Tab-separated table of C-alpha atoms in Angstrom:
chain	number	residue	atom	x	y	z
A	1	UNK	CA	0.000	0.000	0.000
A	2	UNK	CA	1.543	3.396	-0.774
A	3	UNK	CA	1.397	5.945	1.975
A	4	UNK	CA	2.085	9.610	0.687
A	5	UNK	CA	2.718	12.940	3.395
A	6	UNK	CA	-0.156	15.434	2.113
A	7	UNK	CA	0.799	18.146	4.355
A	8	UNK	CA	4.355	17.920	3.837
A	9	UNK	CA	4.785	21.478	1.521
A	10	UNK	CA	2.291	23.267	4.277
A	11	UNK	CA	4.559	21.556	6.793
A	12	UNK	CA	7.761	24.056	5.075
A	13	UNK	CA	6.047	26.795	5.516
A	14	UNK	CA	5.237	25.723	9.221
A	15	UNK	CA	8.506	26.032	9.372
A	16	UNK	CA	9.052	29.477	8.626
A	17	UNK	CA	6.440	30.271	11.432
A	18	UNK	CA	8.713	28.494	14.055
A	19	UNK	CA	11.440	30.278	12.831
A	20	UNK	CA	9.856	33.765	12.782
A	21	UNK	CA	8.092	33.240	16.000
A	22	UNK	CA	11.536	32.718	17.449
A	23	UNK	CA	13.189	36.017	15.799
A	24	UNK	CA	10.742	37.886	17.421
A	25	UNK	CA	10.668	36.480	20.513
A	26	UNK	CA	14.760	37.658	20.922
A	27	UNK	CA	13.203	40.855	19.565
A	28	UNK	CA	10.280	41.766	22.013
A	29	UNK	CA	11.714	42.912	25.355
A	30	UNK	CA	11.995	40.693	28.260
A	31	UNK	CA	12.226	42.511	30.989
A	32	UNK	CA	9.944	45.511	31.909
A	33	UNK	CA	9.340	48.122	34.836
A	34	UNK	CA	5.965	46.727	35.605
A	35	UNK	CA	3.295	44.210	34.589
A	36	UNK	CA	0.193	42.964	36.223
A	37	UNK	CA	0.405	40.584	38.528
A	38	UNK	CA	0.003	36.803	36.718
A	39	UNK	CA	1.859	38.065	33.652
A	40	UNK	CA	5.182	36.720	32.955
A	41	UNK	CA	6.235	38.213	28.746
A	42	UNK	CA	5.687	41.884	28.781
A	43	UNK	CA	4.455	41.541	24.628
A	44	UNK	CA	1.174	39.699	26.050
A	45	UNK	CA	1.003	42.051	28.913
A	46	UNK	CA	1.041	44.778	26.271
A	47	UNK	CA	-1.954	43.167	24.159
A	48	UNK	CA	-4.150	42.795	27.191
A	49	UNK	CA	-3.178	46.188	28.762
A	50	UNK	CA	-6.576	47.984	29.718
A	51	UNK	CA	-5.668	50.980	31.608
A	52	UNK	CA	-3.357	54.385	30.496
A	53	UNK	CA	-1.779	53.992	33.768
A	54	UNK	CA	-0.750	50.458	33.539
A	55	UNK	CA	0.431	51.282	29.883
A	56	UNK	CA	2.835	54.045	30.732
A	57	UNK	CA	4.401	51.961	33.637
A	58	UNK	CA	5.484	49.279	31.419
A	59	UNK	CA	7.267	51.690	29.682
A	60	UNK	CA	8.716	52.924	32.764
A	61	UNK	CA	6.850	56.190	33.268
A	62	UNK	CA	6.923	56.381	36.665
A	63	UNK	CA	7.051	59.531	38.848
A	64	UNK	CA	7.606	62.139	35.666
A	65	UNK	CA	10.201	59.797	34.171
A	66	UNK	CA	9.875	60.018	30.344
A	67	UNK	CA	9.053	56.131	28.586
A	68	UNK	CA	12.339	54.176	28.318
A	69	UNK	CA	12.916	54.526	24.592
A	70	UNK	CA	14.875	51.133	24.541
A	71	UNK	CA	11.673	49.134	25.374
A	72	UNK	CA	9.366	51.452	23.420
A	73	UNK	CA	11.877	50.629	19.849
A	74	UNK	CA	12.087	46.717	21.002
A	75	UNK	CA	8.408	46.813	21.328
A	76	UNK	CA	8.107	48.673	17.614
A	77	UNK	CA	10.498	46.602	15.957
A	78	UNK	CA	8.752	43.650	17.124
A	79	UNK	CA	5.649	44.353	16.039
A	80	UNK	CA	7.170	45.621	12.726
A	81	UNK	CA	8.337	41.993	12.145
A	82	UNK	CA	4.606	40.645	13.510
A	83	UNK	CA	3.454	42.232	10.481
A	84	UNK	CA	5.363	39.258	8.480
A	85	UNK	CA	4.601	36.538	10.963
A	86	UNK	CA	1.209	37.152	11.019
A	87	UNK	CA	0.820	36.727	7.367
A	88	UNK	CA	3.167	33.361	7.366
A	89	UNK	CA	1.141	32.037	10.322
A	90	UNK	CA	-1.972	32.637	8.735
A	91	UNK	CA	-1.093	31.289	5.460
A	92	UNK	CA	-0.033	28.339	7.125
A	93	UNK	CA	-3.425	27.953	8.791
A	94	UNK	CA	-4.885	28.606	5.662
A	95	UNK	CA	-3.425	26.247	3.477
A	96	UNK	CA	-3.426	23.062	6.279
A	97	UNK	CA	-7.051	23.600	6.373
A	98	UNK	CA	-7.598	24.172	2.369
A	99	UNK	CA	-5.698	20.545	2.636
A	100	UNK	CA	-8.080	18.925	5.440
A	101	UNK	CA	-11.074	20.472	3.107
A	102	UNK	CA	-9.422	18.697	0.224
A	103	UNK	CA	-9.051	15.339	1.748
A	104	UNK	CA	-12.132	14.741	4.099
A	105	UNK	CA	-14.639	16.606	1.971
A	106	UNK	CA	-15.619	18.385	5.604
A	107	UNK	CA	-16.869	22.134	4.635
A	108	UNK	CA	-16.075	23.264	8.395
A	109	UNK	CA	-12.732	23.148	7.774
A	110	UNK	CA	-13.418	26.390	5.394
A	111	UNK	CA	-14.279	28.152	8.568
A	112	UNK	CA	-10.973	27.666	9.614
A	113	UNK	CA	-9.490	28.882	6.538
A	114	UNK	CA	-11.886	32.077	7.325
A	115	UNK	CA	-10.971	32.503	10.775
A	116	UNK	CA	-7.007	32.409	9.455
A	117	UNK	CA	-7.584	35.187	7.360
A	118	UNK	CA	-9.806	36.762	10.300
A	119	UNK	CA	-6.747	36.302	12.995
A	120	UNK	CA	-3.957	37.593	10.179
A	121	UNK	CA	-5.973	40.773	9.864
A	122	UNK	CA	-6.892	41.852	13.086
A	123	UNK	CA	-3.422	40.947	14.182
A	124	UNK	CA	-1.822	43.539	11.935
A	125	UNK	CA	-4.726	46.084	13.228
A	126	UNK	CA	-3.170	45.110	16.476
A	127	UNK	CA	0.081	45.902	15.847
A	128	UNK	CA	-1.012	49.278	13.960
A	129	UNK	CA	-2.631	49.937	17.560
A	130	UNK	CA	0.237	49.258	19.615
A	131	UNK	CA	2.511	51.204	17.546
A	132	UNK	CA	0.218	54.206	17.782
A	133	UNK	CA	-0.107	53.629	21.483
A	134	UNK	CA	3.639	54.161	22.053
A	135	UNK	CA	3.931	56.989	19.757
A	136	UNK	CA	1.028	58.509	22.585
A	137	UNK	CA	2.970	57.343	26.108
A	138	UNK	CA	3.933	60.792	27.348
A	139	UNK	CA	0.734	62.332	26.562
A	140	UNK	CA	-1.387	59.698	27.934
A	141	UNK	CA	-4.322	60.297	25.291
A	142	UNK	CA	-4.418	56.545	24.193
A	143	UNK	CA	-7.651	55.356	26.063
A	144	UNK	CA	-9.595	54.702	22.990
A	145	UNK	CA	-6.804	53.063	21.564
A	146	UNK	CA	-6.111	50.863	24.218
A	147	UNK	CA	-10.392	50.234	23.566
A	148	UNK	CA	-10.237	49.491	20.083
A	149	UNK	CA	-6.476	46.897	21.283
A	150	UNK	CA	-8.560	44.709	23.590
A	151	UNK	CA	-11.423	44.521	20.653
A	152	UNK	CA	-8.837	43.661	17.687
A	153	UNK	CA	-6.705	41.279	20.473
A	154	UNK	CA	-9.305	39.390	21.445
A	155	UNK	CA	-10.774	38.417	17.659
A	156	UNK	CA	-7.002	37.675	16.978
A	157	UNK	CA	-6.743	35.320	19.686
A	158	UNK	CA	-10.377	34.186	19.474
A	159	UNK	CA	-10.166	33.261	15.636
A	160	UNK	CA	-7.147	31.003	16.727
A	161	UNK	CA	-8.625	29.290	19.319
A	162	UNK	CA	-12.140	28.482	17.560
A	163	UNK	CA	-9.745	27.129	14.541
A	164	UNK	CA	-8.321	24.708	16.977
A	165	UNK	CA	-11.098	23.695	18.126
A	166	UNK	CA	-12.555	22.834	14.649
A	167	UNK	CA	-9.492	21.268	14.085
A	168	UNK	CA	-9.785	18.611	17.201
A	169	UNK	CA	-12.289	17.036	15.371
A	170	UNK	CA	-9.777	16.117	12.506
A	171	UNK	CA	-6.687	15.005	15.196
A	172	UNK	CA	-9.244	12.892	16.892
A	173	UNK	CA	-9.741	10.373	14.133
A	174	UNK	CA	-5.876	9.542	14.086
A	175	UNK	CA	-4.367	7.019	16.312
A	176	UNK	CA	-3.357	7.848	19.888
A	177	UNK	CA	-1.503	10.593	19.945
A	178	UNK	CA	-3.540	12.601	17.368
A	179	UNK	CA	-5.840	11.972	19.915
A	180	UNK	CA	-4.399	13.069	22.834
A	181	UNK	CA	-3.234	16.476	20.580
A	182	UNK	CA	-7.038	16.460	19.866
A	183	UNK	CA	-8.056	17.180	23.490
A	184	UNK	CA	-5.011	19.409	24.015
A	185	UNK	CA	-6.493	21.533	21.110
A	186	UNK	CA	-9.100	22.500	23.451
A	187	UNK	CA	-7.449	23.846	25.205
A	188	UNK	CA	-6.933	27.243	23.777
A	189	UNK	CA	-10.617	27.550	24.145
A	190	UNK	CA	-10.586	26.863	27.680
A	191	UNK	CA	-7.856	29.115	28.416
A	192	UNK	CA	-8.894	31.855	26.110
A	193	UNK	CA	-12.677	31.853	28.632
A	194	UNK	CA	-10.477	31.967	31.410
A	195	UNK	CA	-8.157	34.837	30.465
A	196	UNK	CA	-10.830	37.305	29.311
A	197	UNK	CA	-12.515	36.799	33.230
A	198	UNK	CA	-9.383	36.463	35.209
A	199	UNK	CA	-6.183	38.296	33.157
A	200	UNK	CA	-3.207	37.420	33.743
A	201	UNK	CA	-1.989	34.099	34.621
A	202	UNK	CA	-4.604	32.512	32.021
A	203	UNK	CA	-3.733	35.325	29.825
A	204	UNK	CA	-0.398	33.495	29.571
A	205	UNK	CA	-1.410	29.958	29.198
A	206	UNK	CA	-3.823	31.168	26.867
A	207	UNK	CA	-1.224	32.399	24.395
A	208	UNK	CA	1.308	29.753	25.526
A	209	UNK	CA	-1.691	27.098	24.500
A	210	UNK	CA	-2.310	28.863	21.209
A	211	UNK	CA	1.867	28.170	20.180
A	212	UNK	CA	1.974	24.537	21.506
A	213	UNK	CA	-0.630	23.683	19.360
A	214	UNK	CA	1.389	25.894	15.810
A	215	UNK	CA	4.139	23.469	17.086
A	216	UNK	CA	1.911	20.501	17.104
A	217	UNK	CA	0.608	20.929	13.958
A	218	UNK	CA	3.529	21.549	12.579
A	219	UNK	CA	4.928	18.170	13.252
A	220	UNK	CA	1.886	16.772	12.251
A	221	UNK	CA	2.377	18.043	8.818
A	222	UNK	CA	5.481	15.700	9.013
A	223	UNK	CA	4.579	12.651	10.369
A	224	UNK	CA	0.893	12.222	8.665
A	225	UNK	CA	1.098	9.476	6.192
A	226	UNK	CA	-2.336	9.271	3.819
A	227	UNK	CA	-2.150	5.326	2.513
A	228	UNK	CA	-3.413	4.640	-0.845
């Protein structure tokens, strides 16, 4: 029987995602003045930031002091480069669930292919808000931004999570791993409910959740044989 890796080119481009993801993760500060208590990477503190106050203290304005200009051109430059890895991530969502829609038949899996498009677009509205935010740190007139940040964050991270979750139906069918990954791909979901009533701590294993299962999927793109 011939067995044939149908994910293998997405797979390549999964790649790519893993590679960006870690460019900008050497990027994106990792140390900060302040963040709320529960957060640990001051990037996600940054896209869950409600407050002008809060804001300004992770960029060190305490007591008169002017924003640290360090944090506020690592924080640019990484969101610069998001513009890139959101497009690579969401192509690579894209195109593993054009394949699943392709092989099973399944039209849910073109709600994924939506929602990839969905998260790649409100991701670089995202980053055009938290550019604009720092640009605003002395002044302190960035309330509305910070508004219109926890609306475009939250259908960024939202549109990744559903995906997942449409996806666990796929990972379930495989053998026992694929099924354990299946239930893990809840997770997201779970985490995502968690972090938008108690920020912070879920915050971070909401986003965490969201790149173990990129990784997953990744290597599933490898390792999935399709017999003939």
């Amino acid at each position: 029987m011939k067995s044939q890796k149908p994910f293998l080119s997405v797979g390549y481009i999964g790649i790519v995602v893993v590679l960006l993801a870690l460019i900008i993760m050497s990027v994106f500060p990792r140390i900060v003045p302040y963040m709320a208590e529960g957060f640990r990477t001051p990037i996600i503190f940054f896209e869950f930031v409600r407050t002008v106050g809060e804001t300004q203290r992770l960029f060190g304005m305490f007591a008169g002091f002017l924003p640290d200009d360090n944090i506020v051109q690592q924080m640019n430059l990484g969101n610069k480069i998001d513009f890139i890895y959101a497009f690579v991530y969401g192509t690579f969502l894209f195109l593993f669930a054009r394949k699943l829609l392709k092989i099973s038949g399944k039209k849910i899996f073109i709600a994924v292919m939506v929602l990839a498009v969905v998260a790649m677009v409100f991701d670089w509205l995202e980053n055009i808000k938290l550019i604009s935010i720092t640009e605003k740190l002395a002044d302190g007139s960035f309330q509305d931004d910070l508004d219109m940040l926890h609306i475009y964050t939250w259908i960024k991270w939202g549109s990744l999570a559903v995906s997942f979750l449409i996806l666990s139906d796929w990972f379930f069918k495989g053998g026992t791993i694929s099924k354990i990954f299946s239930f893990i791909a809840w997770s997201p979901a779970v985490f995502g409910i968690l972090a938008y009533r108690y920020p912070g701590f879920y915050s971070e294993l909401f986003a965490f959740s969201i790149m173990i299962m990129f990784v997953g999927t990744i290597i599933y793109c490898f390792v999935y044989k399709q017999h003939e």
